[in-house]
Tab-separated table of C-alpha atoms and ligand atoms in Angstrom:
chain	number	residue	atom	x	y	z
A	1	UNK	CA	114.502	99.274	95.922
A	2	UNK	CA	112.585	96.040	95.052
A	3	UNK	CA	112.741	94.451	91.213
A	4	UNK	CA	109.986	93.742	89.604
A	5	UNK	CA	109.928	89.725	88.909
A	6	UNK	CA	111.998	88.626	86.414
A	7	UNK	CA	114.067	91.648	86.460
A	8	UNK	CA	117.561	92.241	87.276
A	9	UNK	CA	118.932	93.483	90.970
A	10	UNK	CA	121.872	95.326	89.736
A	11	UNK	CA	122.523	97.716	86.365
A	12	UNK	CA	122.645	95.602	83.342
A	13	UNK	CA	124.516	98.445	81.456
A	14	UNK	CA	128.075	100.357	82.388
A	15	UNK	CA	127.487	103.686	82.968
A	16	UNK	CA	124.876	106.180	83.154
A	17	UNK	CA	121.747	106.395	82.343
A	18	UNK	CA	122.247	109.682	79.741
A	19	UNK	CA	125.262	108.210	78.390
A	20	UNK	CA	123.455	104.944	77.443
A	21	UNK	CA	120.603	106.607	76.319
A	22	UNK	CA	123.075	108.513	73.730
A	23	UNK	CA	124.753	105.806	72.870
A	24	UNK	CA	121.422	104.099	71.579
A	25	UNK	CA	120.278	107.393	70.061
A	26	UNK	CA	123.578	107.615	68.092
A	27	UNK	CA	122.738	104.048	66.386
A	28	UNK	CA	118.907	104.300	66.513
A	29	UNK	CA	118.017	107.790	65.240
A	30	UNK	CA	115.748	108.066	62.539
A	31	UNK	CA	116.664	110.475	59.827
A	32	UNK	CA	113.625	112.354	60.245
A	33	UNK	CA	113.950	115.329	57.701
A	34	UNK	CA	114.174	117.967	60.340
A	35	UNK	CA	117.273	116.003	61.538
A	36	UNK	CA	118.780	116.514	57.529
A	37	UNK	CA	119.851	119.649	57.360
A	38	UNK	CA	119.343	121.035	60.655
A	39	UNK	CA	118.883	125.087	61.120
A	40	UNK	CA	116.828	126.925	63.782
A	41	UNK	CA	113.940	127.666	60.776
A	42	UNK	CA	113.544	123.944	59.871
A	43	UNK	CA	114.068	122.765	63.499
A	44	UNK	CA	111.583	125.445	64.228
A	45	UNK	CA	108.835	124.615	61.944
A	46	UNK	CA	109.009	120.888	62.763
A	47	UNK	CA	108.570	121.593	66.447
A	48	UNK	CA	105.445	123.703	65.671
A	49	UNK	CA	104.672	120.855	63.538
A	50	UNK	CA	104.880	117.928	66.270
A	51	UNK	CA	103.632	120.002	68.980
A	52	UNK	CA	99.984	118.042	67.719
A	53	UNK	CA	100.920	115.327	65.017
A	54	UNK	CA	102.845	112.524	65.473
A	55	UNK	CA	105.805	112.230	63.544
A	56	UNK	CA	104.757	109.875	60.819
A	57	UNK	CA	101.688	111.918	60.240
A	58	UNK	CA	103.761	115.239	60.640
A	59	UNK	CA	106.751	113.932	57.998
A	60	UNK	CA	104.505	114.833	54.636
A	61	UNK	CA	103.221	118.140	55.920
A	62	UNK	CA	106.069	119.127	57.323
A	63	UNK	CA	108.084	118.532	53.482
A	64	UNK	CA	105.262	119.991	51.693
A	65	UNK	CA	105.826	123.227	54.398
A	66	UNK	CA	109.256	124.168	53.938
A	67	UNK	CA	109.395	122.854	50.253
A	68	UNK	CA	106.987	126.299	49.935
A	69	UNK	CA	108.772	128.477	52.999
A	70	UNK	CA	112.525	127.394	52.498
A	71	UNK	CA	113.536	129.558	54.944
A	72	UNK	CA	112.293	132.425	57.692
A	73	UNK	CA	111.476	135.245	55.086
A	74	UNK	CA	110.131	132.854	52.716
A	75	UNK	CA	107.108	132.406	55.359
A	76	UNK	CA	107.551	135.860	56.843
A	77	UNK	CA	106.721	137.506	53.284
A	78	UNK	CA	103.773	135.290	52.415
A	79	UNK	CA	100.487	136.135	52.637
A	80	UNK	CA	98.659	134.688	55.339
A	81	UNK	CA	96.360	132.255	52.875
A	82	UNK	CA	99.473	130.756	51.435
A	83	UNK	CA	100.566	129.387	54.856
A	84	UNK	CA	97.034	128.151	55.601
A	85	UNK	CA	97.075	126.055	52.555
A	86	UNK	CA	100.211	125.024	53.071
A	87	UNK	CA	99.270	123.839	56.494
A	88	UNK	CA	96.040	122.083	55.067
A	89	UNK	CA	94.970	119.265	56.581
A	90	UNK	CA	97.653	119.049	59.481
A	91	UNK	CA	94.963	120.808	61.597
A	92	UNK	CA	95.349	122.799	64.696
A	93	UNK	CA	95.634	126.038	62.382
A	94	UNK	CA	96.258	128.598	64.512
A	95	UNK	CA	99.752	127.167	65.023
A	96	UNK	CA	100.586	128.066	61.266
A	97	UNK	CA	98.799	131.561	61.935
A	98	UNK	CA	101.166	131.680	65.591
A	99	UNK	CA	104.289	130.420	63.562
A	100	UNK	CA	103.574	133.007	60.495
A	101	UNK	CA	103.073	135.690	63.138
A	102	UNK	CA	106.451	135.133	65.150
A	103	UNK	CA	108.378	134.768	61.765
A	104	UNK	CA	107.298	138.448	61.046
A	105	UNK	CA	107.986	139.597	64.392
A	106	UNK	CA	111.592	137.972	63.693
A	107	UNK	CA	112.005	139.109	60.210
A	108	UNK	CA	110.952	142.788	61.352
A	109	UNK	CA	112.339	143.005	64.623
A	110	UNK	CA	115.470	140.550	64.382
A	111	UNK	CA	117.315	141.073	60.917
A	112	UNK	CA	115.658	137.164	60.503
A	113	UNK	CA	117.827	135.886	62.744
A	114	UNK	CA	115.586	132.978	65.082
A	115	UNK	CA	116.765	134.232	68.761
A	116	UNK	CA	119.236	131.291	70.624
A	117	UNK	CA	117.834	131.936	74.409
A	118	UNK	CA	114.999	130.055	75.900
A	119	UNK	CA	113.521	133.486	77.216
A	120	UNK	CA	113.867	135.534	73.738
A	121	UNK	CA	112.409	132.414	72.417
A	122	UNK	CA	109.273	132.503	74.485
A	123	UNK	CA	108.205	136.365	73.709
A	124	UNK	CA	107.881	135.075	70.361
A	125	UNK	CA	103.548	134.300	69.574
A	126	UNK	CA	102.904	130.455	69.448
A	127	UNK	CA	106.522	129.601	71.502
A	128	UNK	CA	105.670	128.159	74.691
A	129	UNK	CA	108.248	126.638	77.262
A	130	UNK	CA	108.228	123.337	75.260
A	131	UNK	CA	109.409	124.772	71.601
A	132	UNK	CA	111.802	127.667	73.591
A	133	UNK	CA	113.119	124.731	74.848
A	134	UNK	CA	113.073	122.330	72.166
A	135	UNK	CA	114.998	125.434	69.787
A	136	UNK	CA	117.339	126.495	71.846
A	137	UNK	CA	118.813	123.219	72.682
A	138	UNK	CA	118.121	121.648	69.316
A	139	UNK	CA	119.785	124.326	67.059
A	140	UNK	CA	121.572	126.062	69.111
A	141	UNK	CA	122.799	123.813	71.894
A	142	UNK	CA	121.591	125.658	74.878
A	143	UNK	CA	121.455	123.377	78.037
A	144	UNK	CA	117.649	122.992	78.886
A	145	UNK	CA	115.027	120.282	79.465
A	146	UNK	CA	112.940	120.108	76.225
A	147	UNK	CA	109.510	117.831	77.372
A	148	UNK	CA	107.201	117.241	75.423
A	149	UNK	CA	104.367	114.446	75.916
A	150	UNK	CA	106.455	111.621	74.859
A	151	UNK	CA	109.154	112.807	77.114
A	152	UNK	CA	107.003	113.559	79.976
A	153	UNK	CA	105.805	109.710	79.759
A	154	UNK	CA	109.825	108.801	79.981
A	155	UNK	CA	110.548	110.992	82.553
A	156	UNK	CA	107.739	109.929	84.597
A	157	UNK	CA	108.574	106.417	84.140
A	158	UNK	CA	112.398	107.175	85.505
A	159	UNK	CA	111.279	108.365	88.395
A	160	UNK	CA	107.983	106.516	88.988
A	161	UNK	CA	106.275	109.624	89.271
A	162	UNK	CA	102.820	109.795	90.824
A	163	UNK	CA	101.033	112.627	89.704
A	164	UNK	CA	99.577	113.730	86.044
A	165	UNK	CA	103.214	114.638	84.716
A	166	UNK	CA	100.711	117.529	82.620
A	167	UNK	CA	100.203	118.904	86.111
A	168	UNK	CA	102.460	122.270	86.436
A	169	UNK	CA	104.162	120.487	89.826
A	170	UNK	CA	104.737	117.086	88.171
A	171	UNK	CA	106.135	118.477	85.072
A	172	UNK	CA	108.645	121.191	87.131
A	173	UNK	CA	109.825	117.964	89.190
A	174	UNK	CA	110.358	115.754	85.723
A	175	UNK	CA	112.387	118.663	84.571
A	176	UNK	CA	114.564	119.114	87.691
A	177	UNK	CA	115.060	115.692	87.434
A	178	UNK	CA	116.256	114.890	84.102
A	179	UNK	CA	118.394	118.707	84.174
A	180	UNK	CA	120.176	117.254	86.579
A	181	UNK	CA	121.721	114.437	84.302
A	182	UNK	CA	121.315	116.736	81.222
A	183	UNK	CA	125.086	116.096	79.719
A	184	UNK	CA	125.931	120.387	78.826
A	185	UNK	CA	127.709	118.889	75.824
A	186	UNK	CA	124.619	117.770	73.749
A	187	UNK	CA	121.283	118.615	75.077
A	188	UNK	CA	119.870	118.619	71.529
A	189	UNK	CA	120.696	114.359	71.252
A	190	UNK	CA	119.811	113.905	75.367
A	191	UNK	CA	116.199	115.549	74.840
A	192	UNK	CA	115.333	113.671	71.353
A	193	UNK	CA	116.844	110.743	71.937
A	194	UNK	CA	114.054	111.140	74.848
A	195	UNK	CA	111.002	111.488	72.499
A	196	UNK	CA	112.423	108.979	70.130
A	197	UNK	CA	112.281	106.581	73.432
A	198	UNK	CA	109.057	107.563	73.852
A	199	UNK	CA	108.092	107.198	69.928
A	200	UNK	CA	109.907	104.304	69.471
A	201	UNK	CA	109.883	101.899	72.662
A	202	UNK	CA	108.386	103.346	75.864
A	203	UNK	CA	105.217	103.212	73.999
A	204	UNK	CA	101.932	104.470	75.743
A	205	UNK	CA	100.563	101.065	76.527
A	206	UNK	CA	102.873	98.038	76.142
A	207	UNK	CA	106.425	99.454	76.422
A	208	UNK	CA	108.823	97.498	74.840
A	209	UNK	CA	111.076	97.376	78.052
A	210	UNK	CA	113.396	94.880	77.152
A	211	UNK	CA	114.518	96.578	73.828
A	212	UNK	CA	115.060	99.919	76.669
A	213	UNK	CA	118.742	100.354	76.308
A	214	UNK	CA	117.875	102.328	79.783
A	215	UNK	CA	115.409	99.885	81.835
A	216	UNK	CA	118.464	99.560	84.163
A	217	UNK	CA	117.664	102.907	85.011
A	218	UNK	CA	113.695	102.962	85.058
A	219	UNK	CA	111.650	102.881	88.010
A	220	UNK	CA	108.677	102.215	86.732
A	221	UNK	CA	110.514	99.270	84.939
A	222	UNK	CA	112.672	97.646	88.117
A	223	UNK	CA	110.011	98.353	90.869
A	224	UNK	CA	106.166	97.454	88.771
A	225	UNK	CA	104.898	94.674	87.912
A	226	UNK	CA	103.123	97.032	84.699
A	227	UNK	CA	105.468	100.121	83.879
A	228	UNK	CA	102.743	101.290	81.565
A	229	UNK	CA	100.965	102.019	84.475
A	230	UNK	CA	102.771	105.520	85.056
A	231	UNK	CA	101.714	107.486	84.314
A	232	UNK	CA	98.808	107.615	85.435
A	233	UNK	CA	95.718	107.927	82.952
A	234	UNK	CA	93.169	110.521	83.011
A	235	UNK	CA	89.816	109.950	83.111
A	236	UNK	CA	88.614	108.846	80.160
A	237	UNK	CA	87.175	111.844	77.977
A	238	UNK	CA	83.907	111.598	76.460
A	239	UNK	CA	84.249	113.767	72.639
A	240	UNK	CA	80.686	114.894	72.377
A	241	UNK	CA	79.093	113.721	68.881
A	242	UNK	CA	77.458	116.381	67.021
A	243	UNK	CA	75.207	115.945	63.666
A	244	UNK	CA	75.418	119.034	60.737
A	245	UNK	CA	73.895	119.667	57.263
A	246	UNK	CA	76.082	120.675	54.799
A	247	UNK	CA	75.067	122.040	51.324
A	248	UNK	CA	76.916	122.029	47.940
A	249	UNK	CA	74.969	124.532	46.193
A	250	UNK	CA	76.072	124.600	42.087
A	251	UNK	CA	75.787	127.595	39.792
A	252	UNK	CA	76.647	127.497	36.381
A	253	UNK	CA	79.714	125.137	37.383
A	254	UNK	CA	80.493	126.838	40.581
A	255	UNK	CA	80.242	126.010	44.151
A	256	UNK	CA	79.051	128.564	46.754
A	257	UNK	CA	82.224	128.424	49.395
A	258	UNK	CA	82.344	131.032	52.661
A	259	UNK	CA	85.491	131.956	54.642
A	260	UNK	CA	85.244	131.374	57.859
A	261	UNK	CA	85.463	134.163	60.576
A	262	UNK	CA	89.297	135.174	61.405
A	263	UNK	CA	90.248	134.029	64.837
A	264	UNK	CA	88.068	131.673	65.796
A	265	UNK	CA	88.046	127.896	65.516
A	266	UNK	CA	89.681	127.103	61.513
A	267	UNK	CA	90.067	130.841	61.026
A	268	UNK	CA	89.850	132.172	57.479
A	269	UNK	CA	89.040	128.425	56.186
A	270	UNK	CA	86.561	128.124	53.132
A	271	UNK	CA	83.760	125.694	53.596
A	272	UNK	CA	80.288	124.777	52.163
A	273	UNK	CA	77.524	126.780	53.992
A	274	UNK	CA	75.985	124.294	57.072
A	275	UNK	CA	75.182	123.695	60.058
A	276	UNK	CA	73.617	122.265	62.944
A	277	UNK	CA	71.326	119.740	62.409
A	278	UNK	CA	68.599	120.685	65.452
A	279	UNK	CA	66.957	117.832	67.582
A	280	UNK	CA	64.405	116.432	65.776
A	281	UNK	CA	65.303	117.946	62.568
A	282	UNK	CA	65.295	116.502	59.403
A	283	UNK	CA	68.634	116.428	57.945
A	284	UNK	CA	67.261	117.928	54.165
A	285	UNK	CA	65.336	120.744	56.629
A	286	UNK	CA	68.452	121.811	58.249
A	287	UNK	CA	70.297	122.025	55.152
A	288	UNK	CA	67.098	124.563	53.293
A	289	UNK	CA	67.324	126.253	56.928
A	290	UNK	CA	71.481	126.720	56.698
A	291	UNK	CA	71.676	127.627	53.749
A	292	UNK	CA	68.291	130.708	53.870
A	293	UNK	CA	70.012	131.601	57.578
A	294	UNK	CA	73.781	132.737	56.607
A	295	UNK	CA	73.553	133.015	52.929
A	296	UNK	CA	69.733	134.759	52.293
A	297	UNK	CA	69.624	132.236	49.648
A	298	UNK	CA	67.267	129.231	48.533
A	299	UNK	CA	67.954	125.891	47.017
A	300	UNK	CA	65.606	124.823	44.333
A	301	UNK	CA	66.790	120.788	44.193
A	302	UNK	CA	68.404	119.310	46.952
A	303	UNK	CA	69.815	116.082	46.892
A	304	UNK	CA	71.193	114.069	49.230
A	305	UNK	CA	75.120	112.946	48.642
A	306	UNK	CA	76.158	111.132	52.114
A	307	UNK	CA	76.936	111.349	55.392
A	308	UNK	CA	81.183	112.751	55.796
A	309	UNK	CA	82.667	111.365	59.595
A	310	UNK	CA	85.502	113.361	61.003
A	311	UNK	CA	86.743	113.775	64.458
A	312	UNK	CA	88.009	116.341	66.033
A	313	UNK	CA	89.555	116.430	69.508
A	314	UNK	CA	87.206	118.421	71.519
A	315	UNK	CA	84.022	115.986	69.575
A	316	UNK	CA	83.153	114.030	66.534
A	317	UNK	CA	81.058	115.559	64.062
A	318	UNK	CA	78.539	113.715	61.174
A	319	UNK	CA	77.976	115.850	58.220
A	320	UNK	CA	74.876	115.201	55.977
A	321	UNK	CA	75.844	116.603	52.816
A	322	UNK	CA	73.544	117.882	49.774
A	323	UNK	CA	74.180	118.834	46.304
A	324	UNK	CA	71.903	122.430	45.806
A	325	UNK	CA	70.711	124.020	42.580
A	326	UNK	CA	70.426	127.414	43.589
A	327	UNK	CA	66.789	128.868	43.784
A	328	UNK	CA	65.083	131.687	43.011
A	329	UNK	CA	66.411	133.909	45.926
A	330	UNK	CA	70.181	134.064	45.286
A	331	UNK	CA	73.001	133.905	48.254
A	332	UNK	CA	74.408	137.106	49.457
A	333	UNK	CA	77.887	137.394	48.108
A	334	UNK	CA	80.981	139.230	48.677
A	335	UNK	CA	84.591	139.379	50.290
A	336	UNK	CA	83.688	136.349	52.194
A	337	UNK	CA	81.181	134.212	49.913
A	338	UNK	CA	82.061	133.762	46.559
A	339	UNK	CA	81.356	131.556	43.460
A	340	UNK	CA	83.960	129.145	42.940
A	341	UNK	CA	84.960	127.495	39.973
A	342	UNK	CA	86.794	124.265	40.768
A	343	UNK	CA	89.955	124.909	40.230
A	344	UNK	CA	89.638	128.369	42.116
A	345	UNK	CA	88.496	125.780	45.103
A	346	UNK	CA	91.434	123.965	44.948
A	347	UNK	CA	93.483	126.918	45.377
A	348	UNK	CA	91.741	127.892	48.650
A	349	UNK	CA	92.712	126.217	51.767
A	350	UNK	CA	89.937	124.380	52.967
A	351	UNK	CA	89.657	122.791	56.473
A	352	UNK	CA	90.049	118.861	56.124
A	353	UNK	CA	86.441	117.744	56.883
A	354	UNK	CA	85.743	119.919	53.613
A	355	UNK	CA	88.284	118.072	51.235
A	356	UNK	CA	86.269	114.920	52.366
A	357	UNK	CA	83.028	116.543	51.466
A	358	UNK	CA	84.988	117.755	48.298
A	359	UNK	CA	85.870	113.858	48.068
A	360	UNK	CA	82.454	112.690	48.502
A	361	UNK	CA	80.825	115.025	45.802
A	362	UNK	CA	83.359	113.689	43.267
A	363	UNK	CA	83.329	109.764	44.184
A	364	UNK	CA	81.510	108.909	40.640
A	365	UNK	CA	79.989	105.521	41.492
A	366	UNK	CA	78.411	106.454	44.377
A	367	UNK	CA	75.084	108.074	44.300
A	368	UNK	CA	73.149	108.741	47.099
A	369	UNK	CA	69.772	107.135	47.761
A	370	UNK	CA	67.782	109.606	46.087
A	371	UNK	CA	70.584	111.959	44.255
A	372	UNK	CA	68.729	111.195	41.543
A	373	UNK	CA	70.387	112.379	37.780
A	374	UNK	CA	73.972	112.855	37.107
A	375	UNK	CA	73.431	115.415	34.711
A	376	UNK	CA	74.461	118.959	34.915
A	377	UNK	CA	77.014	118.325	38.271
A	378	UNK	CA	79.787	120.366	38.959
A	379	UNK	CA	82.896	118.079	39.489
A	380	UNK	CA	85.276	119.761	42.127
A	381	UNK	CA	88.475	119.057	41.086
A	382	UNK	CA	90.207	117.258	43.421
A	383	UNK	CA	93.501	118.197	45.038
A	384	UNK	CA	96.767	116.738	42.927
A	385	UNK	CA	98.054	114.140	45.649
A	386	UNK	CA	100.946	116.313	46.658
A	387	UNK	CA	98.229	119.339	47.891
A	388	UNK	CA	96.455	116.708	49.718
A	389	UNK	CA	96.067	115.733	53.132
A	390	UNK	CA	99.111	114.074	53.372
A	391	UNK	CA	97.429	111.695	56.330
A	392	UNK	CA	92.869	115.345	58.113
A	393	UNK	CA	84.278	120.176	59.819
A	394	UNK	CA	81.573	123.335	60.714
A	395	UNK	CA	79.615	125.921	61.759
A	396	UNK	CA	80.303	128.447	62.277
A	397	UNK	CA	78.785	126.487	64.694
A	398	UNK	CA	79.356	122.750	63.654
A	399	UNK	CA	83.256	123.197	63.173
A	400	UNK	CA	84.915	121.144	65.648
A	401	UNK	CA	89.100	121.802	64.584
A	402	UNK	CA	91.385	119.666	62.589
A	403	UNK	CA	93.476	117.881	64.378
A	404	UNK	CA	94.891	115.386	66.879
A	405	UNK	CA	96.145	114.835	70.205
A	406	UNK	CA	99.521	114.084	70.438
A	407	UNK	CA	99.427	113.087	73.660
A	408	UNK	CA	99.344	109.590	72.946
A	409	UNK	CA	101.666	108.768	69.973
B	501	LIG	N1	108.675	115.100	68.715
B	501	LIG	C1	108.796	116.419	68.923
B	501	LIG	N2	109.956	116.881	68.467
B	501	LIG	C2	110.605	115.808	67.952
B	501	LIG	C3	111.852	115.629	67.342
B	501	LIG	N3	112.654	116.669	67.174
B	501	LIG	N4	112.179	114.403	66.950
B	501	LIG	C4	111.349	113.383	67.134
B	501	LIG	N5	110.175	113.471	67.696
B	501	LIG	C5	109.794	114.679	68.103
């Protein structure tokens, strides 16, 4: 094997490379709150947690979660609303609904006891082969290769691999490889002091390869001129950009709010009715449209009150928003639409483009071109900063989800 220039010919570290790598982790590990306190429920959660978010995103949801489910039956006996609002704003809900799910099934079916095994682990809804893995070696101390995107980067890196290491082959030939130097003594330090590697110094794009207390073992590192080369990239994804009309309709201090359908993209989320905005349409048009098409109802003044950006991680999304006095044909109401009063609003869990709409309609300097008076507007009271987004839009039809790729910390 040929160095790379400027690098070293022979080991510059004793040993191997596990042994070094949990060595560093042993000085280097951050006390990341699922690490204080460890059990199979917290270890659980934050695994569910990270499988989307990067840690320093994931840190203030993840407090918020388990300050509210302390333990398994805590979330196992809630009702399905209180975990969505718990979850609000980390995005990618249906892992809360998966994770609320399996903690049933375990409560019910288990005595509450999290299973220890990889396989019982995986029956369980939401558990794929990364958390079985991450669980059962975390809490429990079961030998097994735990990789998730951070780790597949390392691994890849180790053993210059070629291919996509998301690729079902690649990833089965990262995992043979690092089981094979797995020490059976601690496989919960081996595979995070792996994704803290990959958090922390085999970055994405400029790897910080001579802090690596493992370069000496790195192909990538001892053979390339550019380690961040492996692995290889994708082909750049183009997020399609998509343009909606939202409106705020007010009724004697209330906003109209709808629940989204169950299931489907933000499941059971309350938002402002909206939607597309068509080609050609006029923003103000859609919103009359939107509002006549899902609610039967009709908007007497409309005014506009900005334009809310989020991004999603299928496409981006531009929401023209409007404050509504409702008209002379009400909205439809029931189970699913309601009149809210503010603080009832605040209570619901909303998906994260909506607290920025729920932002925007309360910023009180800021008036649209041609929002015309002040008077007579509903102020939506606005989440107390621990409800909040700690760090995260529509249709039916214009709702892209919440959320972030984690692939690239
Ligand atoms: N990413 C996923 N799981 C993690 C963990 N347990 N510690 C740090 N980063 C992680």
């Amino acid at each position: 094997m040929t160095p790379g220039p400027g690098k070293t010919a022979t080991p510059t570290r004793p040993g191997t490379r596990s042994e070094s790598l949990l060595a560093w982790f042993r000085t280097n590990r951050r006390p990341l709150p699922w690490r204080v306190r460890p059990d199979p429920y917290r270890i659980w959660v934050a695994e569910v947690l990270l499988q989307q978010t990067r840690v320093a995103q994931a840190v203030p949801y993840y407090e918020r979660f388990v300050a509210r489910f302390p333990d398994l039956r805590a979330l196992a006996g809630a009702p399905r609303s209180e975990v969505l609002r718990a979850w609000q704003g980390a995005g990618y809900y249906d892992r809360a609904r998966r994770l609320h799910e399996a903690a049933r099934c375990v409560a019910r079916d288990r005595g509450g006891r999290i299973p220890g095994t990889v396989e019982e682990l995986e029956q369980l809804p939401g558990v794929g082969r990364y958390i079985a893995r991450a669980v059962a070696s975390l809490a429990y101390g079961v030998p097994a290769v735990a990789l998730e995107a951070n780790g597949l980067r390392v691994a890849a890196r180790w053993t210059r691999e070629e291919a996509d290491p998301r690729t079902a082959r690649a990833r089965a030939r990262l995992e043979a490889a690092l089981a094979r130097e797995l020490p059976p003594s601690s496989p919960g330090p081996f595979n995070e002091a792996i994704m803290e590697l990959g958090e922390t110094i085999c970055l994405p794009e400029a790897p910080r390869c001579p802090a690596c207390p493992v370069s000496f073992g790195c192909r990538a590192y001892r053979e390339l001129d550019d380690p961040a080369s492996v692995p290889r990239r994708p082909a750049g994804r183009h997020r399609p950009h998509l343009r909606a009309a939202v409106v705020a309709l007010t009724e004697r201090g209330r906003w109209l709010v709808q629940r989204r359908p169950p299931g489907g993209l933000l499941g059971d989320l309350w938002e402002f009715p909206g939607g597309r905005i068509e080609p050609g349409e006029a923003p103000a048009h859609a919103a009359r449209r939107e509002l006549r098409e899902e609610t039967g109802g009709t908007v007497r003044r409309l005014a506009p009150a900005g334009v809310v950006r989020h991004g999603y991680s299928h496409f981006t999304v531009e929401l023209h928003v409007f404050r509504g006095i409702s008209g002379s044909r009400r909205p439809v109401t029931g189970r699913t639409r309601r009149w809210a009063t503010p603080d009832e609003l605040r209570r619901l869990p909303l998906p994260r483009a909506t607290e920025k709409i729920v932002d925007r309609l309360n910023a009180p300097d800021r008036p649209s071109p041609g929002s015309g008076s002040r008077r007579g507007r509903t102020t939506v009271s606005r989440r107390p900063a621990s409800r909040r987004r700690p760090g995260r839009a529509l249709r039916r039809g214009t709702a892209p989800s919440g959320g972030r790729s984690r692939a690239r910390r």
